[in-house]
Short mmCIF file of C-alpha atoms and ligand atoms in Angstrom, two decimals:
data_model
loop_
_atom_site.label_atom_id
_atom_site.label_comp_id
_atom_site.label_asym_id
_atom_site.label_seq_id
_atom_site.Cartn_x
_atom_site.Cartn_y
_atom_site.Cartn_z
CA UNK X 1 -38.24 10.10 -3.72
CA UNK X 2 -37.33 13.07 -1.45
CA UNK X 3 -36.46 16.02 -1.93
CA UNK X 4 -34.37 17.30 1.20
CA UNK X 5 -34.09 20.66 0.48
CA UNK X 6 -30.14 20.48 -0.17
CA UNK X 7 -30.45 19.87 -3.74
CA UNK X 8 -30.04 16.23 -2.74
CA UNK X 9 -33.00 14.23 -4.05
CA UNK X 10 -32.92 10.44 -1.79
CA UNK X 11 -34.62 7.57 -3.98
CA UNK X 12 -35.04 5.41 -1.02
CA UNK X 13 -35.95 2.49 -2.99
CA UNK X 14 -33.12 3.18 -6.02
CA UNK X 15 -29.90 1.36 -5.21
CA UNK X 16 -27.47 3.06 -6.86
CA UNK X 17 -28.67 6.81 -6.26
CA UNK X 18 -28.34 6.14 -2.56
CA UNK X 19 -25.03 3.81 -2.81
CA UNK X 20 -23.61 7.73 -3.50
CA UNK X 21 -25.91 9.61 -1.11
CA UNK X 22 -23.29 7.24 1.04
CA UNK X 23 -20.10 8.27 -0.57
CA UNK X 24 -21.34 11.50 0.07
CA UNK X 25 -22.01 11.19 3.32
CA UNK X 26 -18.63 9.66 4.05
CA UNK X 27 -16.52 11.79 1.61
CA UNK X 28 -17.72 14.49 4.10
CA UNK X 29 -17.16 12.37 6.77
CA UNK X 30 -13.53 12.18 5.18
CA UNK X 31 -12.65 15.72 5.87
CA UNK X 32 -12.55 15.47 9.89
CA UNK X 33 -11.06 12.10 10.15
CA UNK X 34 -8.13 12.38 10.26
CA UNK X 35 -8.00 15.64 13.36
CA UNK X 36 -10.77 13.31 14.75
CA UNK X 37 -7.69 10.41 15.27
CA UNK X 38 -10.09 7.59 13.31
CA UNK X 39 -7.01 6.51 11.32
CA UNK X 40 -4.79 3.38 12.14
CA UNK X 41 -1.92 1.33 10.46
CA UNK X 42 -2.03 -2.38 10.32
CA UNK X 43 1.31 -4.11 9.24
CA UNK X 44 1.03 -6.68 7.44
CA UNK X 45 4.53 -8.72 7.51
CA UNK X 46 6.53 -8.48 4.20
CA UNK X 47 8.45 -12.53 4.42
CA UNK X 48 10.82 -14.68 3.28
CA UNK X 49 8.73 -17.57 1.57
CA UNK X 50 11.54 -20.15 2.50
CA UNK X 51 11.81 -18.81 5.96
CA UNK X 52 9.47 -17.21 6.79
CA UNK X 53 11.21 -14.48 8.31
CA UNK X 54 10.02 -10.88 8.36
CA UNK X 55 12.04 -8.60 5.75
CA UNK X 56 9.19 -6.19 5.36
CA UNK X 57 6.15 -4.73 6.48
CA UNK X 58 3.65 -3.55 4.45
CA UNK X 59 1.47 -0.98 5.70
CA UNK X 60 -1.47 -0.01 5.40
CA UNK X 61 -4.64 2.31 6.04
CA UNK X 62 -7.12 1.81 8.98
CA UNK X 63 -10.72 4.13 9.08
CA UNK X 64 -12.67 3.79 12.12
CA UNK X 65 -16.27 5.67 11.27
CA UNK X 66 -17.69 6.55 14.50
CA UNK X 67 -20.94 5.76 13.79
CA UNK X 68 -20.30 3.28 10.74
CA UNK X 69 -17.97 1.17 12.29
CA UNK X 70 -15.09 0.18 9.82
CA UNK X 71 -15.25 1.39 6.29
CA UNK X 72 -13.54 -0.32 3.74
CA UNK X 73 -9.86 1.14 2.37
CA UNK X 74 -11.33 0.22 -0.70
CA UNK X 75 -14.16 2.06 -0.48
CA UNK X 76 -12.87 5.36 1.04
CA UNK X 77 -9.53 5.99 0.08
CA UNK X 78 -11.27 6.68 -3.99
CA UNK X 79 -13.31 9.34 -2.09
CA UNK X 80 -10.46 10.65 -0.53
CA UNK X 81 -8.25 10.88 -4.27
CA UNK X 82 -10.99 13.10 -5.30
CA UNK X 83 -11.44 15.30 -2.38
CA UNK X 84 -7.22 16.12 -2.25
CA UNK X 85 -7.56 14.46 1.66
CA UNK X 86 -5.24 12.04 0.05
CA UNK X 87 -2.72 14.17 0.72
CA UNK X 88 -2.46 14.76 4.03
CA UNK X 89 -3.65 11.43 4.84
CA UNK X 90 -0.61 10.33 2.75
CA UNK X 91 2.07 12.32 4.73
CA UNK X 92 0.31 11.45 7.80
CA UNK X 93 0.51 7.70 7.18
CA UNK X 94 4.27 7.61 6.36
CA UNK X 95 5.00 9.83 9.31
CA UNK X 96 2.97 6.76 11.31
CA UNK X 97 5.06 4.29 9.49
CA UNK X 98 8.35 5.58 10.93
CA UNK X 99 7.67 6.39 13.73
CA UNK X 100 6.81 2.57 14.77
CA UNK X 101 9.08 1.85 13.06
CA UNK X 102 11.54 3.60 15.27
CA UNK X 103 10.07 1.84 18.27
CA UNK X 104 10.13 -1.09 17.35
CA UNK X 105 13.88 -0.95 16.55
CA UNK X 106 13.73 1.31 20.30
CA UNK X 107 12.81 -2.59 21.20
CA UNK X 108 14.91 -4.67 19.96
CA UNK X 109 14.20 -5.51 16.81
CA UNK X 110 15.57 -7.02 13.95
CA UNK X 111 16.20 -4.15 11.03
CA UNK X 112 12.80 -4.59 8.57
CA UNK X 113 11.73 -2.60 6.15
CA UNK X 114 8.48 -0.20 6.06
CA UNK X 115 6.01 -0.34 2.56
CA UNK X 116 4.27 2.44 2.09
CA UNK X 117 1.15 2.66 -0.29
CA UNK X 118 1.62 6.21 -1.92
CA UNK X 119 -1.79 7.79 -4.15
CA UNK X 120 -1.05 8.72 -8.05
CA UNK X 121 -2.65 11.77 -6.81
CA UNK X 122 0.06 12.10 -4.04
CA UNK X 123 2.22 11.28 -6.51
CA UNK X 124 1.27 14.59 -9.21
CA UNK X 125 1.65 16.59 -5.55
CA UNK X 126 4.74 19.74 -6.76
CA UNK X 127 7.22 19.24 -4.54
CA UNK X 128 6.20 15.50 -3.45
CA UNK X 129 10.36 14.91 -2.38
CA UNK X 130 10.29 17.71 -0.32
CA UNK X 131 7.61 16.99 1.73
CA UNK X 132 7.77 12.80 1.85
CA UNK X 133 11.47 13.08 2.76
CA UNK X 134 10.96 16.10 5.38
CA UNK X 135 8.63 13.31 7.28
CA UNK X 136 11.53 10.70 6.23
CA UNK X 137 14.09 12.75 7.89
CA UNK X 138 12.49 14.08 10.88
CA UNK X 139 11.62 10.24 11.54
CA UNK X 140 15.19 9.24 12.09
CA UNK X 141 15.09 6.36 10.09
CA UNK X 142 17.28 5.73 7.82
CA UNK X 143 15.76 6.36 4.32
CA UNK X 144 17.22 3.00 2.80
CA UNK X 145 14.48 1.12 5.45
CA UNK X 146 11.61 2.30 3.91
CA UNK X 147 9.62 1.60 0.59
CA UNK X 148 7.28 3.74 -1.39
CA UNK X 149 4.88 1.50 -3.40
CA UNK X 150 3.35 3.17 -6.51
CA UNK X 151 0.44 2.29 -8.71
CA UNK X 152 0.87 1.57 -12.40
CA UNK X 153 -2.38 4.09 -12.89
CA UNK X 154 -0.72 7.79 -12.29
CA UNK X 155 0.18 9.38 -15.62
CA UNK X 156 4.12 9.84 -15.72
CA UNK X 157 4.85 13.63 -16.27
CA UNK X 158 8.50 14.95 -16.23
CA UNK X 159 8.33 16.16 -12.55
CA UNK X 160 6.88 12.63 -11.24
CA UNK X 161 10.00 10.72 -12.07
CA UNK X 162 12.22 13.69 -11.52
CA UNK X 163 10.70 13.70 -8.01
CA UNK X 164 11.05 9.89 -8.03
CA UNK X 165 14.36 10.13 -8.85
CA UNK X 166 15.18 13.14 -5.51
CA UNK X 167 13.79 10.25 -3.56
CA UNK X 168 15.80 7.58 -4.79
CA UNK X 169 19.21 9.53 -4.96
CA UNK X 170 18.10 10.03 -0.96
CA UNK X 171 18.25 6.99 0.18
CA UNK X 172 14.24 5.35 -0.42
CA UNK X 173 12.98 2.69 -2.83
CA UNK X 174 10.06 1.94 -4.83
CA UNK X 175 8.21 -1.40 -5.53
CA UNK X 176 5.51 -1.32 -8.56
CA UNK X 177 2.35 -2.44 -7.03
CA UNK X 178 -0.25 -4.67 -8.69
CA UNK X 179 2.23 -5.89 -10.69
CA UNK X 180 1.24 -6.72 -14.01
CA UNK X 181 -3.03 -5.70 -13.88
CA UNK X 182 -2.24 -2.56 -16.10
CA UNK X 183 -0.99 -1.43 -19.31
CA UNK X 184 1.73 0.95 -18.68
CA UNK X 185 3.64 -1.58 -16.37
CA UNK X 186 6.49 -1.33 -18.67
CA UNK X 187 6.47 2.12 -19.49
CA UNK X 188 7.29 2.39 -15.62
CA UNK X 189 10.15 -0.06 -15.50
CA UNK X 190 11.49 2.17 -17.50
CA UNK X 191 10.96 5.72 -16.72
CA UNK X 192 10.31 5.30 -12.66
CA UNK X 193 13.11 4.18 -11.06
CA UNK X 194 11.78 0.49 -9.26
CA UNK X 195 13.81 -1.54 -6.81
CA UNK X 196 11.00 -4.01 -6.26
CA UNK X 197 7.38 -5.66 -7.81
CA UNK X 198 4.65 -6.73 -5.75
CA UNK X 199 3.41 -9.84 -8.53
CA UNK X 200 -0.38 -8.47 -7.97
CA UNK X 201 -2.57 -11.38 -6.37
CA UNK X 202 -4.73 -12.40 -9.51
CA UNK X 203 -1.72 -13.96 -10.48
CA UNK X 204 -1.10 -15.01 -7.24
CA UNK X 205 -4.34 -17.49 -7.03
CA UNK X 206 -3.58 -19.51 -9.00
CA UNK X 207 0.25 -19.35 -9.23
CA UNK X 208 -0.51 -23.02 -8.06
CA UNK X 209 -2.98 -24.71 -10.48
CA UNK X 210 -3.13 -22.56 -13.99
CA UNK X 211 -0.32 -23.28 -16.39
CA UNK X 212 -1.77 -19.61 -17.02
CA UNK X 213 -1.30 -18.16 -13.82
CA UNK X 214 2.65 -19.72 -13.69
CA UNK X 215 4.14 -18.54 -17.03
CA UNK X 216 3.13 -15.09 -15.85
CA UNK X 217 4.72 -15.40 -13.02
CA UNK X 218 7.32 -16.64 -14.28
CA UNK X 219 8.15 -13.92 -16.98
CA UNK X 220 7.07 -11.50 -14.49
CA UNK X 221 10.12 -13.33 -12.09
CA UNK X 222 12.24 -13.58 -15.39
CA UNK X 223 11.10 -9.11 -16.25
CA UNK X 224 12.99 -8.91 -12.75
CA UNK X 225 16.26 -10.71 -12.89
CA UNK X 226 17.39 -9.42 -16.42
CA UNK X 227 16.57 -5.63 -14.73
CA UNK X 228 17.80 -6.96 -10.71
CA UNK X 229 14.96 -6.47 -9.19
CA UNK X 230 14.04 -7.72 -6.35
CA UNK X 231 9.85 -9.95 -6.72
CA UNK X 232 7.09 -9.90 -4.05
CA UNK X 233 4.49 -12.40 -4.50
CA UNK X 234 0.96 -10.80 -2.96
CA UNK X 235 -2.07 -12.77 -1.64
CA UNK X 236 -0.50 -15.74 -0.78
CA UNK X 237 -2.39 -17.89 1.00
CA UNK X 238 -2.06 -21.60 0.42
CA UNK X 239 0.73 -24.00 1.26
CA UNK X 240 0.67 -24.80 -2.49
CA UNK X 241 0.80 -21.32 -3.80
CA UNK X 242 4.45 -20.75 -1.74
CA UNK X 243 5.90 -23.50 -3.04
CA UNK X 244 4.58 -23.17 -6.52
CA UNK X 245 6.44 -19.75 -5.89
CA UNK X 246 9.81 -21.60 -4.36
CA UNK X 247 9.88 -24.13 -7.34
CA UNK X 248 10.03 -20.73 -9.17
CA UNK X 249 12.48 -19.62 -7.85
CA UNK X 250 10.62 -16.23 -6.11
CA UNK X 251 11.24 -15.61 -3.01
CA UNK X 252 9.36 -13.43 -0.59
CA UNK X 253 5.89 -13.47 0.10
CA UNK X 254 2.64 -11.38 1.69
CA UNK X 255 -0.54 -13.19 2.34
CA UNK X 256 -3.21 -14.28 4.47
CA UNK X 257 -0.85 -17.60 5.31
CA UNK X 258 2.16 -15.59 6.24
CA UNK X 259 0.28 -13.26 8.35
CA UNK X 260 -3.23 -11.11 8.14
CA UNK X 261 -2.21 -7.10 9.04
CA UNK X 262 -1.45 -6.67 12.54
CA UNK X 263 -1.99 -4.31 14.77
CA UNK X 264 1.43 -2.39 15.73
CA UNK X 265 2.13 -3.93 19.13
CA UNK X 266 1.04 -7.00 17.59
CA UNK X 267 3.70 -5.87 14.96
CA UNK X 268 6.47 -4.97 17.75
CA UNK X 269 5.78 -8.77 19.59
CA UNK X 270 5.53 -10.54 16.07
CA UNK X 271 9.78 -8.65 16.27
CA UNK X 272 10.73 -9.64 19.58
CA UNK X 273 9.34 -13.27 19.08
CA UNK X 274 7.51 -12.14 22.04
CA UNK X 275 3.99 -14.55 23.36
CA UNK X 276 0.90 -13.85 25.26
CA UNK X 277 -0.47 -16.21 27.34
P1 C2E U 301 -3.22 -3.02 -1.62
O1 C2E U 301 -1.96 -2.11 -1.47
O2 C2E U 301 -2.99 -3.79 -3.08
O3 C2E U 301 -2.65 -3.80 -0.76
C1 C2E U 301 -2.98 -5.02 -0.01
C2 C2E U 301 -4.50 -5.44 0.33
O4 C2E U 301 -3.97 -7.06 -0.28
C3 C2E U 301 -5.05 -4.76 1.62
O5 C2E U 301 -6.09 -4.60 1.67
C4 C2E U 301 -5.07 -6.35 1.90
O6 C2E U 301 -5.10 -6.68 3.31
C5 C2E U 301 -5.17 -7.46 0.80
N1 C2E U 301 -4.31 -8.84 1.41
C6 C2E U 301 -3.01 -8.87 1.84
N2 C2E U 301 -2.61 -10.65 1.64
C7 C2E U 301 -3.80 -11.30 1.64
C8 C2E U 301 -4.34 -12.58 0.90
O7 C2E U 301 -3.71 -13.41 1.46
N3 C2E U 301 -5.53 -12.61 0.34
C9 C2E U 301 -6.88 -11.58 -0.06
N4 C2E U 301 -7.31 -11.81 -0.68
N5 C2E U 301 -5.79 -9.80 0.54
C10 C2E U 301 -4.96 -9.54 0.98
P2 C2E U 301 -6.46 -3.34 2.94
O8 C2E U 301 -5.79 -3.54 3.31
O9 C2E U 301 -8.31 -3.68 2.38
O10 C2E U 301 -6.19 -1.91 1.66
C11 C2E U 301 -7.44 -2.20 0.03
C12 C2E U 301 -6.25 -1.25 -1.01
O11 C2E U 301 -6.21 0.06 -0.25
C13 C2E U 301 -4.90 -1.19 -0.93
O12 C2E U 301 -4.24 -2.57 -1.55
C14 C2E U 301 -3.92 -0.30 -1.18
O13 C2E U 301 -3.76 0.20 -2.70
C15 C2E U 301 -5.21 1.51 -1.07
N6 C2E U 301 -4.38 1.21 0.73
C16 C2E U 301 -4.23 0.66 2.04
N7 C2E U 301 -3.44 1.44 3.13
C17 C2E U 301 -3.15 3.20 2.17
C18 C2E U 301 -2.56 4.36 2.44
O14 C2E U 301 -2.34 4.28 2.67
N8 C2E U 301 -2.58 5.04 1.17
C19 C2E U 301 -2.61 4.82 -0.12
N9 C2E U 301 -3.25 5.11 -1.17
N10 C2E U 301 -3.56 3.69 -0.22
C20 C2E U 301 -4.06 2.36 0.84
CA1 CA U 302 0.27 -1.87 -1.66
CA1 CA U 303 -0.46 -4.32 -4.41
CA1 CA U 304 -4.71 -2.76 -5.04
#
């Protein structure tokens, strides 16, 4: 152990401590990442599983650290949530996603939607609806072409559901992400204006091989049908999974079988049918 004089003790032979110091370094680097333009968005197609036709793109945030290179979102998003940096970052994501959607339209792409992830920390912000609506309206895209993906981990206070109702009545849609992985899923359906369910890839992974997973997906589809919600299967990786999902009546999917996340230009090429030589 070595005292660096900052009140921090570095323990070079202890994995857990060096990992937490690593997190501290990343956390402070994150604070300047937005103004240093270290973020980018990738767009993963959400497709009709029958035809492969793209109906939407999910915006996925990428951070390239100047020294460490790409840092996975599962690492930096929780850090950005701890510091509150996720709020301005989340605004930037929505702004960029809407800007790309508008640009694709100008280049003659077919009409598609864009899905943007909303952190539970963003959901708890006062003035949530106002901030997000301003961004969507300034971009000029139809609010009905924007879908906000929320997870089941956020505590639903009354003001949160009120903000959501304001956004919903302005035309935005909501998708419940990672559906089935949390105990509060059904409560969310009761109190939140949800339009689509995204079946978590932990169930999609076994849909062809496991009776349990297939049973769970079938049950999700039944809930969705009775509440008139759309269902998107996440993490579709194989033809067997695609066939099993179609067999159950699940029409929309996302995953590496259909396409990995794309740069904005590659997404435009996909939409306009452009080919690179
Ligand atoms: P998520 O919202 O569930 O996003 C789907 C994740 O699954 C993405 O990981 C995507 O690249 C990955 N994925 C897609 N198809 C497949 C597949 O066939 N197989 C497998 N194994 N994985 C697949 P990614 O991009 O690493 O993002 C991880 C998580 O980080 C996201 O999970 C989301 O919770 C969070 N995240 C990403 N971008 C944002 C953002 O802009 N804002 C917020 N708040 N969270 C974000
Ligand atoms: Ca998502
Ligand atoms: Ca998900
Ligand atoms: Ca997730």
